[in-house]
Amino acid sequence: MLTLNHFLLLSAALFSVGLAGVLARRNAIVVLVGIELMLNAANLNFLAFWRFSKNPEPLAGVMFALFSIAVAAAEAAVGLALVIAIYRHCRTTNLDQVDSLKG
Amino acid sequence: MQLAFTIIALLILAGATAAVALRNLVHCVLCLAVAFVGVAALFLLLGAEFVGLAQIMVYVGAVAILMVFALLLTRNADLPATGPLVSKSWLTGVSIAALVFGCLAIGILASGVGQAAPPSPQLSVRQIGEELMRNYVLPLEVLGVLLTVSMIGAVVIAMTDPKPD
């Protein structure tokens, strides 16, 4: 029997994996990968709560997830553009080496 | 349903772990696409078919491909992928992530929200479209502006090259 707990635990695990990637990896693109995983965990939570609630408004959860996906797409585009700009400037995407404010 | 959930959950967690742990960055992004497909399958399992299809189109079709392009544009051909994979403070980062998962799991298990699902709501794409054009038309317009602004911003940030070489 599937309950809300299953989805919430999976979502928490997905979020933690993404957070570990963001905090531990050196490459900027893998950090963005981790951020996308965390956003996906949030979307999963939205839809799980929508599905397992009593649905006073039957479309609210779906709309929330759709808008969240669209904002995440905009975030990914700007984030990757920033990574490319940093690479142009510093010739590296290694976050340990991109540590000067005025270069 | 339980079996499908278990398989998809294992697929998502394996894909996500591989996406943040592998050394080859192209493999990372491909594993990320696998995790995205798994999340889309969970959306289908939850009865949100339209969101699942949007997830596949936006994440697998656009975000993962965009990441591959960014990867190829920022690849150092002369530098082979050597050196440590993780940053200097990786142990702190992984501990923080484990701590966050522990807190979230304790909170979820102690909250007592584990109720069974009510009967699945029937949603058609027509309903979603009508709702978007009625109640959610202002957020939709704002979202259109946001996407336009971010597209222009991404082009401006990525295309200006102050030092042409």
XYZ file of N, CA and C in Angstrom:
804
model
N 0.838 -1.198 0.000
C 0.000 0.000 0.000
C 0.870 1.244 0.000
N 0.738 2.039 -1.021
C 1.552 3.253 -1.116
C 0.917 4.363 -0.284
N 1.726 5.003 0.515
C 1.226 6.153 1.263
C 2.054 7.378 0.914
N 1.634 8.491 1.478
C 2.350 9.745 1.235
C 3.786 9.661 1.725
N 4.006 8.872 2.811
C 5.347 8.765 3.383
C 6.361 8.256 2.367
N 5.961 7.284 1.542
C 6.895 6.745 0.548
C 7.410 7.861 -0.353
N 6.485 8.648 -0.863
C 6.881 9.706 -1.796
C 7.721 10.762 -1.087
N 7.344 11.098 0.144
C 8.099 12.133 0.857
C 9.502 11.657 1.173
N 9.643 10.381 1.543
C 10.983 9.870 1.849
C 11.839 9.826 0.592
N 11.251 9.384 -0.521
C 12.011 9.363 -1.775
C 12.425 10.779 -2.162
N 11.499 11.712 -1.980
C 11.805 13.096 -2.326
C 12.917 13.653 -1.432
N 12.882 13.291 -0.134
C 13.941 13.753 0.768
C 15.282 13.157 0.362
N 15.276 11.871 -0.042
C 16.532 11.245 -0.466
C 17.067 11.912 -1.720
N 16.178 12.199 -2.676
C 16.600 12.851 -3.920
C 17.170 14.234 -3.625
N 16.505 14.958 -2.733
C 16.989 16.290 -2.345
C 18.376 16.198 -1.713
N 18.574 15.183 -0.842
C 19.856 15.076 -0.158
C 20.972 14.708 -1.125
N 20.667 13.832 -2.096
C 21.686 13.501 -3.098
C 22.084 14.754 -3.878
N 21.076 15.542 -4.271
C 21.382 16.778 -4.985
C 22.179 17.746 -4.126
N 21.814 17.830 -2.846
C 22.529 18.742 -1.947
C 23.976 18.303 -1.773
N 24.199 16.992 -1.653
C 25.569 16.494 -1.534
C 26.371 16.847 -2.783
N 25.722 16.717 -3.964
C 26.424 17.082 -5.194
C 26.772 18.556 -5.232
N 25.824 19.394 -4.797
C 26.082 20.842 -4.814
C 27.223 21.188 -3.866
N 27.230 20.566 -2.687
C 28.205 20.979 -1.676
C 29.564 20.337 -1.885
N 29.636 19.187 -2.552
C 30.900 18.450 -2.552
C 31.647 18.499 -3.879
N 30.956 18.688 -4.992
C 31.668 18.570 -6.265
C 32.378 19.857 -6.621
N 33.417 19.735 -7.457
C 34.216 20.888 -7.834
C 33.742 21.509 -9.132
N 33.075 20.741 -9.967
C 32.721 21.255 -11.288
C 31.402 22.020 -11.228
N 31.365 23.193 -11.878
C 30.181 24.041 -11.783
C 28.967 23.387 -12.440
N 29.175 22.622 -13.502
C 28.026 22.015 -14.184
C 27.410 20.921 -13.316
N 28.249 20.175 -12.593
C 27.687 19.158 -11.693
C 26.929 19.820 -10.550
N 27.370 21.010 -10.133
C 26.612 21.746 -9.123
C 25.225 22.090 -9.664
N 25.159 22.500 -10.939
C 23.844 22.781 -11.534
C 23.003 21.505 -11.635
N 23.660 20.373 -11.927
C 22.947 19.085 -11.943
C 22.313 18.825 -10.576
N 23.086 19.082 -9.510
C 22.541 18.889 -8.169
C 21.358 19.793 -7.890
N 21.433 21.053 -8.372
C 20.316 21.981 -8.163
C 19.068 21.481 -8.884
N 19.254 20.959 -10.106
C 18.094 20.429 -10.828
C 17.481 19.251 -10.077
N 18.336 18.403 -9.485
C 17.790 17.271 -8.718
C 16.967 17.771 -7.528
N 17.462 18.825 -6.866
C 16.708 19.349 -5.728
C 15.378 19.941 -6.178
N 15.375 20.617 -7.324
C 14.109 21.170 -7.831
C 13.132 20.053 -8.179
N 13.654 18.946 -8.721
C 12.787 17.819 -9.043
C 12.194 17.216 -7.789
N 12.987 17.157 -6.719
C 12.456 16.650 -5.450
C 11.315 17.534 -4.968
N 11.465 18.852 -5.135
C 10.397 19.756 -4.718
C 9.136 19.522 -5.547
N 9.300 19.346 -6.875
C 8.134 19.080 -7.720
C 7.439 17.793 -7.316
N 8.254 16.782 -6.974
C 7.679 15.511 -6.547
C 6.853 15.697 -5.275
N 7.360 16.552 -4.376
C 6.600 16.828 -3.159
C 5.279 17.520 -3.470
N 5.316 18.518 -4.374
C 4.084 19.206 -4.753
C 3.029 18.204 -5.213
N 3.433 17.324 -6.152
C 2.438 16.423 -6.728
C 2.012 15.354 -5.738
N 2.933 14.921 -4.852
C 2.533 13.919 -3.863
C 1.504 14.503 -2.900
N 1.748 15.735 -2.446
C 0.767 16.348 -1.529
C -0.556 16.593 -2.244
N -0.480 16.953 -3.528
C -1.725 17.156 -4.281
C -2.518 15.864 -4.387
N -1.800 14.755 -4.698
C -2.491 13.492 -4.925
C -3.075 12.927 -3.637
N -2.361 13.126 -2.511
C -2.794 12.487 -1.276
C -3.630 13.392 -0.396
N -3.949 14.599 -0.876
C -4.827 15.446 -0.079
C -6.257 15.248 -0.560
N -7.175 15.935 0.092
C -8.588 15.719 -0.236
C -9.025 16.499 -1.473
N -8.107 17.222 -2.091
C -8.379 17.941 -3.332
C -9.543 18.911 -3.241
N -9.410 19.939 -2.418
C -10.461 20.955 -2.435
C -10.480 21.695 -3.767
N -9.316 21.824 -4.365
C -9.249 22.458 -5.680
C -8.473 21.512 -6.593
N -9.142 20.836 -7.505
C -8.526 19.671 -8.137
C -7.325 19.984 -9.018
N -7.120 21.232 -9.407
C -6.039 21.507 -10.336
C -4.866 22.248 -9.714
N -4.969 22.599 -8.430
C -3.957 23.491 -7.858
C -2.567 22.872 -7.888
N -2.451 21.601 -7.492
C -1.137 20.978 -7.434
C -0.492 20.860 -8.795
N -1.313 20.498 -9.799
C -0.784 20.374 -11.157
C -0.261 21.714 -11.648
N -1.036 22.771 -11.385
C -0.603 24.104 -11.830
C 0.697 24.506 -11.145
N 0.764 24.231 -9.838
C 1.973 24.584 -9.087
C 3.185 23.890 -9.688
N 3.052 22.588 -9.981
C 4.186 21.847 -10.528
C 4.554 22.359 -11.916
N 3.542 22.701 -12.726
C 3.837 23.196 -14.081
C 4.612 24.502 -14.023
N 4.152 25.429 -13.170
C 4.865 26.713 -13.064
C 6.264 26.500 -12.503
N 6.381 25.576 -11.566
C 7.699 25.311 -10.981
C 8.659 24.754 -12.041
N 8.154 23.873 -12.918
C 8.995 23.328 -13.992
C 9.458 24.450 -14.920
N 8.536 25.379 -15.227
C 8.905 26.460 -16.148
C 9.961 27.369 -15.535
N 9.801 27.696 -14.233
C 10.796 28.546 -13.578
C 12.139 27.823 -13.507
N 12.102 26.504 -13.279
C 13.347 25.743 -13.228
C 14.052 25.754 -14.583
N 13.266 25.733 -15.667
C 13.888 25.788 -16.994
C 14.580 27.123 -17.203
N 13.933 28.223 -16.778
C 14.566 29.534 -16.900
C 15.841 29.594 -16.070
N 15.777 29.007 -14.867
C 16.956 28.993 -13.988
C 18.100 28.228 -14.622
N 17.787 27.082 -15.247
C 18.850 26.285 -15.852
C 19.508 27.048 -16.997
N 18.696 27.747 -17.802
C 19.271 28.486 -18.935
C 20.217 29.570 -18.447
N 19.777 30.359 -17.450
C 20.637 31.444 -16.954
C 21.859 30.872 -16.248
N 21.676 29.801 -15.479
C 22.810 29.203 -14.774
C 23.874 28.691 -15.719
N 23.452 28.003 -16.787
C 24.439 27.493 -17.731
C 25.108 28.632 -18.481
N 24.362 29.706 -18.777
C 24.996 30.867 -19.418
C 26.054 31.462 -18.497
N 25.767 31.505 -17.195
C 26.762 32.025 -16.247
C 27.993 31.139 -16.206
N 27.783 29.802 -16.257
C 28.932 28.890 -16.257
C 29.797 29.138 -17.494
N 29.139 29.342 -18.642
C 29.905 29.590 -19.869
C 30.658 30.912 -19.764
N 30.007 31.940 -19.172
C 30.697 33.223 -19.016
C 31.894 33.092 -18.079
N 31.729 32.335 -16.990
C 32.849 32.121 -16.064
C 33.974 31.375 -16.769
N 33.590 30.403 -17.589
C 34.627 29.658 -18.314
C 35.387 30.570 -19.266
N 34.675 31.474 -19.949
C 35.347 32.412 -20.849
C 36.344 33.268 -20.089
N 35.942 33.659 -18.874
C 36.778 34.589 -18.109
C 37.965 33.881 -17.464
N 37.712 32.743 -16.833
C 38.745 32.084 -16.026
C 39.350 30.863 -16.710
N 38.823 30.443 -17.839
C 39.270 29.241 -18.543
C 39.141 27.996 -17.682
N 38.238 27.972 -16.771
C 38.008 26.766 -15.979
C 36.581 26.798 -15.452
N 36.016 25.609 -15.209
C 34.737 25.538 -14.505
C 34.932 24.923 -13.126
N 36.176 24.901 -12.695
C 36.497 24.329 -11.401
C 36.227 25.363 -10.317
N 35.286 25.050 -9.425
C 34.847 26.072 -8.469
C 35.904 26.401 -7.436
N 36.871 25.486 -7.195
C 37.933 25.810 -6.252
C 38.855 26.890 -6.793
N 38.921 27.007 -8.109
C 39.823 27.999 -8.700
C 39.110 29.310 -9.019
N 37.797 29.317 -9.047
C 37.057 30.555 -9.301
C 36.757 31.183 -7.944
N 37.765 31.817 -7.348
C 37.557 32.319 -5.997
C 37.955 33.787 -5.846
N 38.150 34.491 -6.943
C 38.503 35.902 -6.809
C 37.335 36.747 -7.281
N 37.064 37.809 -6.546
C 35.948 38.670 -6.922
C 36.345 39.619 -8.042
N 37.625 40.027 -8.060
C 38.053 40.970 -9.079
C 39.187 40.313 -9.844
N 38.864 39.781 -10.985
C 39.905 39.077 -11.728
C 40.114 39.676 -13.064
N 1.369 -1.588 -7.889
C 1.668 -0.165 -7.711
C 2.878 -0.008 -6.804
N 2.890 -0.845 -5.739
C 4.042 -0.815 -4.842
C 5.308 -1.247 -5.575
N 5.187 -2.288 -6.402
C 6.349 -2.791 -7.151
C 6.838 -1.733 -8.129
N 5.904 -1.111 -8.839
C 6.297 -0.065 -9.791
C 6.995 1.077 -9.068
N 6.447 1.450 -7.905
C 7.071 2.542 -7.144
C 8.487 2.163 -6.732
N 8.675 0.904 -6.258
C 10.012 0.491 -5.818
C 11.007 0.546 -6.960
N 10.596 0.011 -8.119
C 11.511 -0.001 -9.268
C 11.869 1.423 -9.671
N 10.840 2.285 -9.761
C 11.107 3.660 -10.208
C 11.953 4.392 -9.187
N 11.692 4.141 -7.896
C 12.474 4.832 -6.862
C 13.936 4.422 -6.937
N 14.176 3.108 -7.124
C 15.571 2.661 -7.249
C 16.221 3.296 -8.473
N 15.464 3.368 -9.581
C 16.006 3.977 -10.807
C 16.373 5.442 -10.554
N 15.473 6.170 -9.888
C 15.731 7.595 -9.632
C 16.962 7.758 -8.750
N 17.021 6.978 -7.661
C 18.137 7.170 -6.731
C 19.452 6.757 -7.378
N 19.438 5.664 -8.172
C 20.673 5.254 -8.847
C 21.104 6.320 -9.839
N 20.144 6.831 -10.625
C 20.487 7.859 -11.604
C 21.003 9.122 -10.936
N 20.360 9.533 -9.852
C 20.775 10.768 -9.183
C 22.153 10.612 -8.559
N 22.379 9.455 -7.903
C 23.685 9.240 -7.288
C 24.781 9.208 -8.340
N 24.506 8.524 -9.460
C 25.509 8.486 -10.525
C 25.722 9.881 -11.103
N 24.662 10.673 -11.182
C 24.776 11.999 -11.795
C 25.673 12.914 -10.991
N 25.725 12.740 -9.671
C 26.603 13.613 -8.888
C 27.909 12.932 -8.521
N 28.095 11.652 -8.871
C 29.288 10.953 -8.395
C 30.254 10.540 -9.504
N 29.801 10.465 -10.743
C 30.692 9.951 -11.789
C 31.742 10.981 -12.165
N 32.850 10.479 -12.725
C 33.938 11.386 -13.092
C 33.710 11.987 -14.467
N 33.248 11.164 -15.413
C 32.996 11.664 -16.770
C 31.727 12.507 -16.766
N 31.861 13.780 -17.167
C 30.733 14.695 -17.018
C 29.599 14.375 -17.976
N 29.926 13.839 -19.158
C 28.853 13.467 -20.090
C 28.020 12.338 -19.493
N 28.698 11.389 -18.848
C 27.954 10.328 -18.164
C 27.071 10.908 -17.060
N 27.599 11.903 -16.348
C 26.802 12.557 -15.296
C 25.483 13.070 -15.863
N 25.571 13.798 -16.992
C 24.359 14.405 -17.537
C 23.409 13.328 -18.056
N 23.950 12.255 -18.635
C 23.064 11.192 -19.117
C 22.366 10.497 -17.948
N 23.078 10.283 -16.846
C 22.433 9.704 -15.662
C 21.385 10.656 -15.093
N 21.659 11.959 -15.202
C 20.657 12.934 -14.781
C 19.384 12.784 -15.612
N 19.544 12.557 -16.919
C 18.367 12.352 -17.767
C 17.597 11.112 -17.330
N 18.320 10.052 -16.927
C 17.641 8.850 -16.426
C 16.824 9.179 -15.177
N 17.427 9.971 -14.266
C 16.687 10.346 -13.049
C 15.456 11.174 -13.403
N 15.584 12.072 -14.394
C 14.432 12.881 -14.810
C 13.317 11.999 -15.357
N 13.685 10.998 -16.170
C 12.664 10.092 -16.716
C 11.973 9.336 -15.582
N 12.757 8.941 -14.561
C 12.153 8.263 -13.414
C 11.162 9.150 -12.687
N 11.529 10.425 -12.500
C 10.603 11.346 -11.823
C 9.342 11.527 -12.661
N 9.511 11.601 -13.998
C 8.331 11.716 -14.868
C 7.435 10.487 -14.717
N 8.056 9.297 -14.612
C 7.258 8.081 -14.425
C 6.504 8.139 -13.101
N 7.137 8.706 -12.061
C 6.421 8.843 -10.783
C 5.252 9.808 -10.922
N 5.421 10.867 -11.724
C 4.310 11.795 -11.946
C 3.149 11.064 -12.619
N 3.475 10.202 -13.585
C 2.412 9.413 -14.218
C 1.735 8.514 -13.191
N 2.551 7.923 -12.300
C 2.011 7.043 -11.266
C 1.089 7.813 -10.320
N 1.394 9.093 -10.104
C 0.582 9.914 -9.217
C -0.679 10.433 -9.914
N -0.847 10.153 -11.192
C -2.051 10.593 -11.879
C -1.957 11.969 -12.487
N -0.746 12.529 -12.593
C -0.581 13.842 -13.225
C 0.103 13.636 -14.577
N -0.683 13.148 -15.534
C -0.091 12.772 -16.824
C 0.504 13.973 -17.539
N -0.206 15.094 -17.501
C 0.271 16.259 -18.250
C 1.598 16.759 -17.684
N 1.715 16.765 -16.356
C 2.970 17.218 -15.743
C 4.096 16.247 -16.084
N 3.785 14.948 -16.138
C 4.810 13.976 -16.515
C 5.327 14.221 -17.915
N 4.396 14.480 -18.843
C 4.839 14.754 -20.223
C 5.614 16.059 -20.294
N 5.154 17.074 -19.528
C 5.893 18.338 -19.521
C 7.283 18.135 -18.934
N 7.365 17.292 -17.905
C 8.675 16.995 -17.302
C 9.607 16.373 -18.330
N 9.106 15.400 -19.110
C 9.962 14.764 -20.112
C 10.378 15.783 -21.165
N 9.413 16.603 -21.623
C 9.757 17.559 -22.686
C 10.730 18.609 -22.198
N 10.475 19.170 -20.995
C 11.308 20.279 -20.522
C 12.646 19.762 -20.015
N 12.622 18.750 -19.134
C 13.877 18.341 -18.493
C 14.708 17.471 -19.421
N 14.128 16.369 -19.900
C 14.928 15.474 -20.735
C 15.199 16.124 -22.082
N 14.182 16.804 -22.634
C 14.351 17.351 -23.972
C 15.134 18.633 -24.018
N 15.030 19.468 -22.973
C 15.690 20.773 -23.041
C 16.838 20.898 -22.054
N 16.583 20.657 -20.761
C 17.595 20.961 -19.756
C 18.808 20.044 -19.898
N 18.558 18.731 -20.083
C 19.689 17.803 -20.187
C 20.513 18.099 -21.440
N 19.817 18.397 -22.551
C 20.536 18.698 -23.790
C 21.328 19.996 -23.640
N 20.699 20.982 -22.986
C 21.394 22.260 -22.735
C 22.654 22.029 -21.913
N 22.549 21.117 -20.931
C 23.726 20.844 -20.100
C 24.820 20.173 -20.915
N 24.448 19.275 -21.824
C 25.466 18.650 -22.673
C 26.162 19.708 -23.518
N 25.377 20.659 -24.055
C 25.990 21.718 -24.866
C 26.939 22.565 -24.021
N 26.491 22.942 -22.806
C 27.362 23.751 -21.936
C 28.633 22.993 -21.607
N 28.479 21.684 -21.414
C 29.635 20.825 -21.128
C 30.638 20.854 -22.271
N 30.122 20.734 -23.495
C 31.033 20.703 -24.644
C 31.661 22.068 -24.863
N 30.923 23.145 -24.534
C 31.487 24.480 -24.727
C 32.546 24.806 -23.691
N 32.495 24.164 -22.522
C 33.434 24.513 -21.469
C 34.457 23.415 -21.236
N 34.631 22.536 -22.209
C 35.550 21.422 -21.983
C 36.973 21.852 -22.283
N 37.873 21.534 -21.363
C 39.288 21.780 -21.607
C 39.863 20.581 -22.343
N 40.101 20.751 -23.639
C 40.580 19.621 -24.415
C 42.022 19.275 -24.033
N 42.795 20.298 -23.640
C 44.205 20.029 -23.363
C 44.411 19.498 -21.954
N 43.414 19.701 -21.071
C 43.561 19.220 -19.711
C 42.770 17.932 -19.554
N 43.421 16.814 -19.353
C 42.648 15.596 -19.090
C 42.009 15.665 -17.715
N 40.959 14.891 -17.546
C 40.187 14.961 -16.304
C 40.940 14.241 -15.192
N 41.903 14.931 -14.633
C 42.612 14.352 -13.506
C 42.369 15.218 -12.282
N 43.046 14.890 -11.218
C 42.881 15.685 -10.004
C 41.698 15.204 -9.209
N 41.547 15.749 -8.031
C 40.449 15.296 -7.180
C 39.100 15.666 -7.781
N 38.163 14.770 -7.534
C 36.819 14.943 -8.089
C 36.002 15.929 -7.269
N 36.300 15.999 -6.001
C 35.451 16.764 -5.090
C 36.243 17.937 -4.520
N 35.530 18.890 -3.987
C 36.189 20.076 -3.457
C 36.838 19.758 -2.115
N 37.567 20.751 -1.588
C 38.341 20.502 -0.372
C 37.442 20.214 0.816
N 36.259 20.810 0.814
C 35.377 20.647 1.971
C 34.285 19.625 1.695
N 34.640 18.576 0.946
C 33.577 17.644 0.524
C 32.994 16.882 1.696
N 33.856 16.597 2.706
C 33.351 15.802 3.832
C 32.262 16.570 4.575
N 32.501 17.876 4.763
C 31.476 18.713 5.395
C 30.208 18.702 4.576
N 30.356 18.835 3.235
C 29.175 18.885 2.379
C 28.354 17.626 2.466
N 29.032 16.461 2.374
C 28.296 15.199 2.419
C 27.668 14.999 3.790
N 28.381 15.418 4.858
C 27.781 15.277 6.193
C 26.548 16.143 6.331
N 26.624 17.367 5.787
C 25.447 18.243 5.862
C 24.277 17.611 5.118
N 24.552 17.035 3.929
C 23.469 16.412 3.160
C 22.875 15.239 3.928
N 23.740 14.407 4.544
C 23.232 13.266 5.311
C 22.406 13.742 6.497
N 22.881 14.812 7.133
C 22.153 15.378 8.273
C 20.779 15.877 7.842
N 20.750 16.564 6.673
C 19.476 17.070 6.163
C 18.519 15.922 5.901
N 19.047 14.830 5.292
C 18.164 13.690 5.031
C 17.664 13.085 6.337
N 18.553 12.986 7.326
C 18.128 12.436 8.604
C 17.014 13.256 9.230
N 17.203 14.581 9.248
C 16.178 15.455 9.836
C 14.860 15.332 9.084
N 14.945 15.352 7.740
C 13.715 15.265 6.947
C 13.009 13.937 7.195
N 13.794 12.828 7.247
C 13.175 11.514 7.430
C 12.510 11.427 8.797
N 13.208 11.923 9.825
C 12.605 11.894 11.167
C 11.316 12.710 11.181
N 11.392 13.904 10.540
C 10.199 14.748 10.500
C 9.045 14.095 9.783
N 9.356 13.463 8.637
C 8.287 12.827 7.849
C 7.670 11.678 8.639
N 8.542 10.831 9.242
C 8.015 9.658 9.936
C 7.264 10.040 11.196
N 7.655 11.162 11.816
C 6.980 11.560 13.051
C 5.725 12.376 12.788
N 5.527 12.811 11.542
C 4.431 13.741 11.298
C 3.084 13.049 11.206
N 3.092 11.735 10.926
C 1.824 11.031 10.840
C 0.956 11.441 9.666
N 1.596 11.798 8.522
C 0.809 12.174 7.355
C 0.649 10.998 6.402
N 1.024 9.795 6.832
C 1.054 8.684 5.886
C -0.302 8.105 5.592
N -1.228 8.936 5.147
C -2.552 8.400 4.841
C -2.571 7.795 3.444
N -3.570 6.970 3.197
C -3.713 6.380 1.878
C -4.328 7.417 0.940
N -4.225 7.122 -0.366
C -4.658 8.099 -1.352
C -6.176 8.092 -1.478
N -6.795 9.257 -1.628
C -8.208 9.309 -2.000
C -8.348 8.883 -3.457
N -9.556 8.648 -3.927
C -9.716 8.257 -5.331
C -9.107 9.275 -6.279
N -8.506 8.746 -7.333
C -7.710 9.592 -8.216
C -8.586 10.612 -8.919
N -8.180 11.889 -8.907
C -8.955 12.896 -9.636
C -8.748 12.736 -11.136
N -9.811 12.875 -11.860
C -9.720 12.744 -13.316
C -9.455 14.113 -13.924
N -8.311 14.241 -14.581
C -7.928 15.512 -15.178
C -7.767 15.325 -16.675
N -8.348 16.213 -17.428
C -8.090 16.186 -18.861
C -7.232 17.392 -19.215
N -6.541 17.289 -20.347
C -5.707 18.404 -20.788
C -6.577 19.622 -21.073
N -7.798 19.358 -21.530
C -8.723 20.466 -21.798
C -9.021 21.256 -20.531
N -9.253 20.510 -19.425
C -9.493 21.182 -18.135
C -8.304 22.042 -17.744
N -7.098 21.481 -17.898
C -5.894 22.223 -17.513
C -5.763 23.485 -18.358
N -6.029 23.343 -19.665
C -5.927 24.507 -20.536
C -6.950 25.571 -20.189
N -8.173 25.153 -19.911
C -9.203 26.143 -19.561
C -8.874 26.844 -18.259
N -8.338 26.054 -17.297
C -7.966 26.667 -16.010
C -6.825 27.662 -16.191
N -5.873 27.304 -17.067
C -4.744 28.217 -17.329
C -5.226 29.513 -17.949
N -6.279 29.428 -18.750
C -6.768 30.632 -19.420
C -7.743 31.416 -18.558
N -8.203 30.840 -17.449
C -9.164 31.560 -16.610
C -8.511 32.000 -15.302
N -8.374 31.040 -14.360
C -7.898 31.434 -13.027
C -6.421 31.782 -13.027
N -5.643 31.113 -13.886
C -4.194 31.252 -13.794
C -3.640 32.076 -14.944
N -4.450 32.964 -15.507
C -3.967 33.664 -16.701
C -2.908 34.699 -16.331
N -3.037 35.318 -15.162
C -2.021 36.304 -14.768
C -0.667 35.632 -14.473
N -0.620 34.543 -13.673
C 0.660 33.844 -13.522
C 1.242 33.374 -14.857
N 0.354 32.959 -15.762
C 0.845 32.487 -17.065
C 1.536 33.604 -17.828
N 0.927 34.809 -17.796
C 1.544 35.940 -18.497
C 2.874 36.318 -17.846
N 2.888 36.338 -16.497
C 4.129 36.670 -15.792
C 5.214 35.661 -16.129
N 4.793 34.392 -16.229
C 5.752 33.349 -16.570
C 6.306 33.555 -17.978
N 5.428 33.979 -18.904
C 5.910 34.270 -20.248
C 6.955 35.373 -20.243
N 6.692 36.432 -19.455
C 7.671 37.522 -19.347
C 8.974 37.000 -18.754
N 8.847 36.163 -17.695
C 10.046 35.627 -17.044
C 10.884 34.807 -18.020
N 10.222 33.960 -18.802
C 10.968 33.123 -19.745
C 11.639 33.974 -20.807
N 10.925 35.026 -21.286
C 11.541 35.903 -22.289
C 12.765 36.603 -21.719
N 12.593 37.157 -20.494
C 13.710 37.879 -19.865
C 14.893 36.952 -19.646
N 14.618 35.735 -19.155
C 15.741 34.839 -18.875
C 16.407 34.390 -20.171
N 15.624 34.237 -21.242
C 16.231 33.855 -22.524
C 17.147 34.971 -23.023
N 16.640 36.228 -22.978
C 17.478 37.349 -23.417
C 18.710 37.456 -22.521
N 18.488 37.303 -21.203
C 19.611 37.397 -20.275
C 20.652 36.327 -20.517
N 20.205 35.100 -20.772
C 21.152 34.017 -21.018
C 21.962 34.294 -22.274
N 21.289 34.799 -23.324
C 22.016 35.093 -24.571
C 23.033 36.205 -24.325
N 22.615 37.256 -23.599
C 23.531 38.383 -23.354
C 24.731 37.927 -22.526
N 24.460 37.133 -21.471
C 25.564 36.702 -20.601
C 26.521 35.790 -21.361
N 25.964 34.869 -22.147
C 26.830 33.865 -22.760
C 27.523 34.380 -24.017
N 26.953 35.395 -24.677
C 27.508 35.771 -25.969
C 28.556 36.871 -25.883
N 28.484 37.752 -24.890
C 29.461 38.841 -24.846
C 30.822 38.286 -24.474
N 31.793 38.603 -25.272
C 33.154 38.143 -25.037
C 34.052 39.371 -24.951
N 34.401 39.803 -23.755
C 35.162 41.044 -23.638
C 36.568 40.934 -24.215
N 37.124 39.721 -24.209
C 38.473 39.574 -24.737
C 38.447 38.624 -25.932
N 38.126 39.099 -27.128
C 38.113 38.183 -28.269
C 39.521 37.682 -28.573
N 39.628 36.379 -28.717
C 40.967 35.843 -28.943
C 41.046 35.054 -30.238
